[in-house]
Structure formats: structure tokens, C-alpha cells
Amino acid sequence: MTHQPFPPEQTLAPPLPAPPAAPAPEQATAKGGVLDVFEKIGSVAVPVAVGMYAMLYLGLAQVYVVFGITPEQAGLDQATIFGRLIGTLIELFLVALPGVGLLVALGWLLNLATRGSVGRLTRRLREQPWIAATMGALVSVVAYWAYFGTLWDLSGGRLLVAVVLVAVFGLLVPFRLMRSRDTGRAGMKVLTGALFGIGLGLILVAQMVHGAVDIAANGNGNALLQTVGFQNQWATVGDGDGKPLNKDNPDERFLLLGEKEGAYVLYDCGRQETFRRSIEGTTLGRIEFDPDFADPETGEVKACGYALEAQDPGTGEQ
């Protein structure tokens, strides 16, 4: 009896992978619309924050210039300023995030209601180099609008002409050339975000300086200066024995700008000057942050933040 040899083993080809399933229309819309928008916002948020931080740092220095000193002379080092401004950026982020989310949600609902027509139109517009360059120039020109309006003190027609010239000849054509390459598109995003952040920062700096002038005149601060960490702290000042510096007006309060090297840095609004006094030879009383010097009846604010005279609660007369 003869044995038949076993047939040789046959090698089977591996099965072909199944083609990926096409995403559902809603998933494709979300991936190409909402998530894409969030990704682009994230890539621009960092340069915006850096530009705003740089301007706020310079703006805080300008606030102390109003009182004739620098932040360092008031005892604020770079680490302290950095910590205060980081808190400012976090607060601005918390305020801006719901607004951005609301706009994205409205866009998603509009795209859903039009069965994707809005999303397709938006993608087509973004693919047009001149349209994308124009949008980038319009966003970036905010920096020059704030720059010409605050530092150059331009307004009206002159401000409009200057902004248009910069947008057309300084931004539009370079942005159009940058759209031709992937690296140029990424650079355009960074540049647009930085210029937009600088523009917003300049607007905030102008408000900060205006608020500092208001404090130097009547003592009343504003919410923006509190946000950036400027401490509007007032107190009565006496010598080592507790006697007031101004004997004619013992209730006169001084703005405490800070302390450094064993001395307080104080601002005397009546004399419009900043001076230093030794901590050991100085006593502080009636310390108050951001006091309200306005008359509760009339809303009138006396100059330099001086305390109002006592009023008769029955008649309201002094």
C-alpha cells in the first residue's frame, strides 16, 4: 500500500482591509466646520495673548509715569508684574471664551439650517487668496488704527486715510503673497494674531492711562486698573508719633504707590508730587483700597481724593 504525499501547504494572501466607512454628513460638517474653527482660533490665540501682554506691560509702566516714577521705584519687579498681568490675561480669556463659543455655535446652527451651504461657501471664500488676504489685513489693521489714534493722536479723516494706506499697501499685498505657500499661511496667522493683540493692548493702555490721570485728580479708580493689578490704596499718613503730616487737614489721605528699600512711596495729590518716607518714621491710618470719594447725595468728587467733610445725616447739610 502506497502512501500519498501530503499536498504542499498553500499560502493564502492576507485579506484586503475594508475601506473606511464614509463619515456621516453631520460628522463631516462638524469636523470641517466647528472643529476646524476651534483649531484656527487656538493657533491664533497664543500670538494674540503675547501681543496683549507686551502692551499691558508697557501700559502699566505708563500708569506709574503719571505719578512721576517707574514700577521698579514703587517696588514692583518683573516677576510681580508678570504675575499680575497673567491674571489679567486669564480673566480676559474667561470673558472671551463664552463669546467665541457662542459665535461658533451660531455658525454651526446656521450651517445646519442651510444643509451645509454656509460651510461650503465659507470654505470657498477662504480658498480665494485675495479674500483671505483682505480679511487678514482688516483684522491686522486694528493695531495701526489704535497706534495712530493713541500715540499719533490722529482722528477723523486723517486717521482713516492712514489706516487705509497701511492696510492696502503694507498688509494686503504681502498677505496675498504669503497665501501661496503653507509656511506663509502659518506665518500670516501668527502675524495677524500678534497685530490684533497689539491693537487691543493699545486700546487698553489708553484707558489705563486715562484712569491713572483720574486717580491723580480725584482718587477714584476704575475696574481696568484693578484688573491689571494697580492698587488704588489710600491712607492717612503721620510721623513716628502718629501726628498727621498736614496738621491743618488731619484727614488728608495719600496714595500709597508701594514700598522699596525700607521706605513708603506716597503720592501727595495736593502738591502733585511723589515722595518717599521711611517706614520706621511713618504711621499709616484709615487704609482703604479703591475708596469712593463721591458725595452720596450729589455725586460730586472733591479734587485729589480728599475726604468729604462730615454731613448732618438729618438735613444733608455740611
C-alpha positions as a printed NumPy array, in Angstrom:
array([[  0.   ,   0.   ,   0.   ],
       [  1.433,   3.265,  -1.091],
       [  1.016,   6.47 ,   0.865],
       [  0.114,   9.609,  -0.99 ],
       [  2.263,  12.568,  -0.027],
       [  0.537,  15.437,   1.682],
       [ -0.16 ,  18.284,  -0.678],
       [  2.076,  21.267,  -0.188],
       [  0.703,  23.964,   2.051],
       [ -0.79 ,  26.791,   0.152],
       [ -0.052,  30.337,   1.27 ],
       [ -3.119,  32.442,   1.341],
       [ -2.899,  36.171,   0.623],
       [ -3.897,  38.362,   3.559],
       [ -7.369,  39.766,   3.242],
       [ -7.602,  43.289,   1.96 ],
       [ -8.552,  45.851,   4.577],
       [-12.075,  47.052,   4.4  ],
       [-12.466,  50.563,   3.062],
       [-13.136,  53.124,   5.749],
       [-16.739,  53.954,   6.244],
       [-17.762,  57.323,   4.974],
       [-18.48 ,  59.73 ,   7.819],
       [-21.988,  60.755,   8.404],
       [-22.951,  64.154,   6.982],
       [-23.3  ,  65.659,  10.437],
       [-19.87 ,  64.332,  11.498],
       [-18.239,  65.642,   8.35 ],
       [-19.852,  69.017,   8.864],
       [-18.672,  69.151,  12.469],
       [-15.151,  68.111,  11.551],
       [-14.872,  70.557,   8.683],
       [-16.764,  73.369,  10.354],
       [-16.88 ,  73.671,  14.128],
       [-13.692,  71.756,  14.985],
       [-11.828,  73.466,  12.184],
       [-12.834,  76.858,  13.545],
       [-11.705,  75.915,  17.057],
       [ -8.347,  74.726,  15.714],
       [ -7.801,  78.003,  13.885],
       [ -8.793,  80.023,  16.928],
       [ -6.318,  78.056,  19.052],
       [ -3.486,  78.735,  16.602],
       [ -4.186,  82.478,  16.739],
       [ -4.916,  82.801,  20.48 ],
       [ -1.262,  82.497,  21.557],
       [  0.096,  85.39 ,  19.433],
       [ -2.913,  87.492,  20.474],
       [ -2.096,  86.871,  24.153],
       [  1.597,  87.64 ,  23.625],
       [  0.805,  90.926,  21.86 ],
       [ -1.637,  91.984,  24.563],
       [  0.784,  91.057,  27.344],
       [  3.548,  93.177,  25.81 ],
       [  1.258,  96.198,  25.527],
       [ -0.164,  95.786,  29.027],
       [  3.363,  95.605,  30.442],
       [  4.229,  98.907,  28.759],
       [  0.869, 100.353,  29.79 ],
       [  1.453,  99.567,  33.459],
       [  4.749, 101.438,  33.235],
       [  2.913, 104.425,  31.721],
       [  0.452, 104.378,  34.619],
       [  3.278, 104.937,  37.099],
       [  4.785, 107.622,  34.848],
       [  1.656, 109.663,  35.61 ],
       [  2.886, 109.77 ,  39.218],
       [  6.479, 110.514,  38.199],
       [  8.041, 107.131,  38.972],
       [  8.656, 103.734,  37.388],
       [  7.136, 100.448,  38.592],
       [ 10.559,  99.393,  39.877],
       [ 10.747, 102.519,  42.06 ],
       [  7.404, 101.503,  43.567],
       [  8.793,  98.093,  44.493],
       [  7.345,  96.128,  41.572],
       [  9.829,  93.762,  39.976],
       [  9.299,  91.927,  36.7  ],
       [  8.114,  88.764,  38.444],
       [  5.381,  90.681,  40.29 ],
       [  4.244,  92.456,  37.118],
       [  4.267,  89.15 ,  35.243],
       [  2.064,  87.522,  37.862],
       [ -0.447,  90.372,  37.849],
       [ -0.697,  90.506,  34.062],
       [ -1.054,  86.725,  33.775],
       [ -4.098,  87.042,  35.993],
       [ -5.382,  89.761,  33.659],
       [ -4.95 ,  87.528,  30.6  ],
       [ -6.7  ,  84.643,  32.358],
       [ -9.628,  86.89 ,  33.227],
       [ -9.841,  88.177,  29.643],
       [ -9.705,  84.58 ,  28.402],
       [-12.564,  83.558,  30.676],
       [-14.631,  86.503,  29.437],
       [-13.841,  85.979,  25.739],
       [-14.253,  82.19 ,  25.596],
       [-18.065,  82.098,  26.001],
       [-18.384,  84.818,  23.366],
       [-16.289,  82.882,  20.871],
       [-18.177,  79.7  ,  21.684],
       [-21.48 ,  81.486,  21.112],
       [-20.361,  82.706,  17.685],
       [-19.188,  79.219,  16.741],
       [-22.483,  77.711,  17.913],
       [-24.484,  80.24 ,  15.908],
       [-22.399,  79.479,  12.827],
       [-22.939,  75.75 ,  13.329],
       [-26.702,  76.203,  13.662],
       [-26.801,  78.408,  10.569],
       [-24.78 ,  75.845,   8.637],
       [-27.088,  73.074,   9.838],
       [-30.192,  75.048,   8.882],
       [-28.853,  75.642,   5.359],
       [-27.775,  71.979,   4.982],
       [-24.083,  72.849,   4.777],
       [-24.387,  75.711,   2.293],
       [-22.838,  78.241,   4.671],
       [-19.904,  75.938,   5.443],
       [-19.213,  75.282,   1.765],
       [-19.426,  78.982,   0.947],
       [-17.06 ,  79.821,   3.808],
       [-14.515,  77.233,   2.644],
       [-14.685,  78.551,  -0.906],
       [-14.113,  82.097,   0.269],
       [-11.177,  81.014,   2.411],
       [ -9.615,  79.267,  -0.561],
       [ -9.583,  82.535,  -2.521],
       [ -6.165,  84.135,  -1.807],
       [ -7.28 ,  87.728,  -2.225],
       [-10.302,  87.305,   0.033],
       [ -8.23 ,  85.605,   2.759],
       [ -5.562,  88.317,   2.463],
       [ -8.224,  91.031,   2.716],
       [ -9.688,  89.51 ,   5.879],
       [ -6.234,  89.216,   7.426],
       [ -5.43 ,  92.831,   6.562],
       [ -8.707,  94.063,   8.084],
       [ -8.014,  92.21 ,  11.333],
       [ -4.358,  93.271,  11.479],
       [ -5.039,  96.937,  10.771],
       [ -6.654,  97.224,  14.228],
       [ -3.124,  97.614,  15.597],
       [ -2.389, 100.6  ,  13.348],
       [ -5.787, 102.141,  13.975],
       [ -5.049, 102.091,  17.716],
       [ -1.425, 103.147,  17.141],
       [ -2.287, 106.189,  15.017],
       [ -5.254, 107.119,  17.193],
       [ -3.453, 106.939,  20.552],
       [  0.243, 107.666,  20.016],
       [ -0.032, 109.876,  16.922],
       [ -3.275, 111.482,  18.105],
       [ -4.876, 111.261,  14.655],
       [ -8.64 , 111.387,  14.26 ],
       [-11.329, 111.74 ,  11.65 ],
       [-10.283, 111.759,   8.016],
       [ -6.549, 111.713,   8.684],
       [ -6.856, 108.579,  10.781],
       [ -8.972, 106.888,   8.109],
       [ -6.52 , 107.759,   5.321],
       [ -3.533, 106.497,   7.331],
       [ -5.263, 103.227,   8.182],
       [ -6.359, 102.61 ,   4.582],
       [ -2.846, 103.249,   3.234],
       [ -1.315, 100.8  ,   5.684],
       [ -3.992,  98.171,   5.02 ],
       [ -3.727,  98.337,   1.225],
       [ -0.019,  98.883,   0.631],
       [  1.509,  97.5  ,   3.808],
       [ -0.601,  94.416,   4.545],
       [ -2.849,  93.327,   1.674],
       [ -0.205,  92.56 ,  -0.98 ],
       [  2.27 ,  90.837,   1.413],
       [ -0.53 ,  88.714,   2.835],
       [ -1.586,  87.737,  -0.695],
       [  1.955,  86.593,  -1.472],
       [  2.151,  84.679,   1.804],
       [ -1.01 ,  82.719,   0.933],
       [  0.804,  80.966,  -1.935],
       [  2.755,  78.67 ,   0.46 ],
       [  1.859,  76.653,   3.525],
       [  4.612,  78.251,   5.599],
       [  3.391,  81.653,   4.504],
       [ -0.136,  80.839,   5.631],
       [  1.105,  79.82 ,   9.058],
       [  3.201,  82.99 ,   9.285],
       [  0.208,  85.07 ,   8.287],
       [ -1.827,  83.575,  11.15 ],
       [  0.88 ,  84.387,  13.681],
       [  1.383,  87.916,  12.344],
       [ -2.344,  88.612,  12.22 ],
       [ -2.841,  87.385,  15.773],
       [  0.101,  89.408,  17.108],
       [ -1.047,  92.626,  15.411],
       [ -4.607,  92.11 ,  16.628],
       [ -3.361,  91.592,  20.188],
       [ -1.173,  94.698,  19.962],
       [ -4.154,  96.726,  18.76 ],
       [ -6.36 ,  95.573,  21.628],
       [ -3.496,  96.175,  24.051],
       [ -3.009,  99.759,  22.834],
       [ -6.7  , 100.462,  23.332],
       [ -6.474,  99.119,  26.891],
       [ -3.296, 101.135,  27.546],
       [ -5.082, 104.353,  26.583],
       [ -7.867, 103.533,  29.047],
       [ -5.321, 102.655,  31.738],
       [ -3.515, 105.999,  31.391],
       [ -6.836, 107.831,  31.413],
       [ -7.769, 106.009,  34.614],
       [ -4.416, 106.878,  36.219],
       [ -4.948, 110.565,  35.439],
       [ -8.386, 110.297,  37.024],
       [ -6.872, 108.757,  40.166],
       [ -4.251, 111.501,  40.352],
       [ -7.012, 114.118,  40.112],
       [ -9.734, 112.81 ,  42.426],
       [ -8.706, 109.389,  43.74 ],
       [-11.444, 107.327,  42.135],
       [-10.089, 104.294,  40.268],
       [-11.647, 102.108,  37.617],
       [-12.151,  98.412,  37.037],
       [ -9.497,  98.162,  34.323],
       [ -6.688,  99.324,  36.608],
       [ -7.833,  96.873,  39.246],
       [ -7.724,  94.125,  36.637],
       [ -4.095,  94.84 ,  35.691],
       [ -3.069,  94.909,  39.341],
       [ -2.734,  98.62 ,  40.1  ],
       [ -3.545,  99.025,  43.779],
       [ -5.51 , 102.201,  44.414],
       [ -4.732, 102.275,  48.128],
       [ -5.198, 105.456,  50.17 ],
       [ -4.313, 106.157,  53.803],
       [ -3.774, 108.973,  56.253],
       [ -0.076, 109.464,  56.978],
       [  1.564, 110.545,  60.201],
       [  5.047, 110.728,  61.636],
       [  6.556, 108.23 ,  64.041],
       [  4.496, 109.639,  66.919],
       [  1.243, 109.348,  64.962],
       [  0.893, 113.102,  64.334],
       [ -0.55 , 113.866,  60.848],
       [  1.754, 115.338,  58.255],
       [ -0.777, 118.019,  57.421],
       [ -1.91 , 119.477,  60.72 ],
       [ -4.399, 121.782,  59.001],
       [ -6.152, 118.798,  57.432],
       [ -5.521, 115.665,  59.514],
       [ -7.998, 113.663,  57.392],
       [ -5.99 , 114.2  ,  54.22 ],
       [ -5.229, 110.902,  52.565],
       [ -2.249, 109.977,  50.422],
       [ -1.987, 107.395,  47.671],
       [  0.299, 104.545,  48.692],
       [  2.082, 103.541,  45.497],
       [  4.308, 100.904,  47.082],
       [  7.357, 100.404,  49.22 ],
       [ 11.001,  99.748,  48.482],
       [ 14.239,  99.629,  50.457],
       [ 12.556, 100.382,  53.778],
       [ 10.551, 103.373,  52.574],
       [  6.975, 104.041,  51.514],
       [  6.375, 105.629,  48.113],
       [  3.497, 108.094,  48.566],
       [  1.698, 110.474,  46.25 ],
       [  0.566, 113.869,  47.563],
       [ -2.225, 114.964,  45.273],
       [ -2.463, 118.458,  46.762],
       [  1.139, 119.225,  45.856],
       [  1.11 , 116.961,  42.78 ],
       [  4.289, 115.207,  43.822],
       [  5.533, 111.76 ,  44.799],
       [  7.796, 111.382,  47.804],
       [  9.388, 108.703,  49.988],
       [  9.227, 108.31 ,  53.74 ],
       [ 10.993, 105.855,  55.988],
       [  8.759, 103.034,  57.178],
       [ 10.121, 103.319,  60.72 ],
       [  9.232, 107.029,  60.911],
       [  5.792, 106.726,  59.304],
       [  2.428, 105.556,  60.564],
       [ -0.479, 104.751,  58.289],
       [ -4.127, 105.052,  59.261],
       [ -7.528, 104.584,  57.636],
       [ -6.087, 102.339,  54.942],
       [ -8.635, 101.641,  52.213],
       [ -8.496, 100.074,  48.785],
       [-10.26 , 101.884,  45.958],
       [-12.27 , 104.253,  48.177],
       [-15.283, 106.121,  46.848],
       [-14.746, 109.824,  47.4  ],
       [-18.013, 110.851,  45.758],
       [-20.72 , 112.607,  47.737],
       [-23.564, 110.088,  48.084],
       [-26.121, 112.898,  47.698],
       [-24.759, 114.86 ,  44.736],
       [-22.12 , 112.524,  43.301],
       [-19.575, 115.36 ,  43.441],
       [-15.936, 114.34 ,  43.894],
       [-13.527, 116.706,  45.572],
       [-10.146, 117.136,  43.981],
       [ -7.281, 114.864,  44.992],
       [ -9.458, 112.356,  46.807],
       [ -9.723, 114.384,  49.998],
       [-12.339, 113.102,  52.42 ],
       [-15.6  , 114.995,  52.368],
       [-16.494, 116.934,  55.452],
       [-18.941, 115.31 ,  57.846],
       [-22.566, 115.913,  56.97 ],
       [-25.626, 116.124,  59.138],
       [-27.496, 112.872,  58.39 ],
       [-30.812, 114.576,  59.048],
       [-30.501, 117.538,  56.687],
       [-27.63 , 116.503,  54.462],
       [-26.026, 119.881,  55.106],
       [-22.365, 120.19 ,  55.995]])
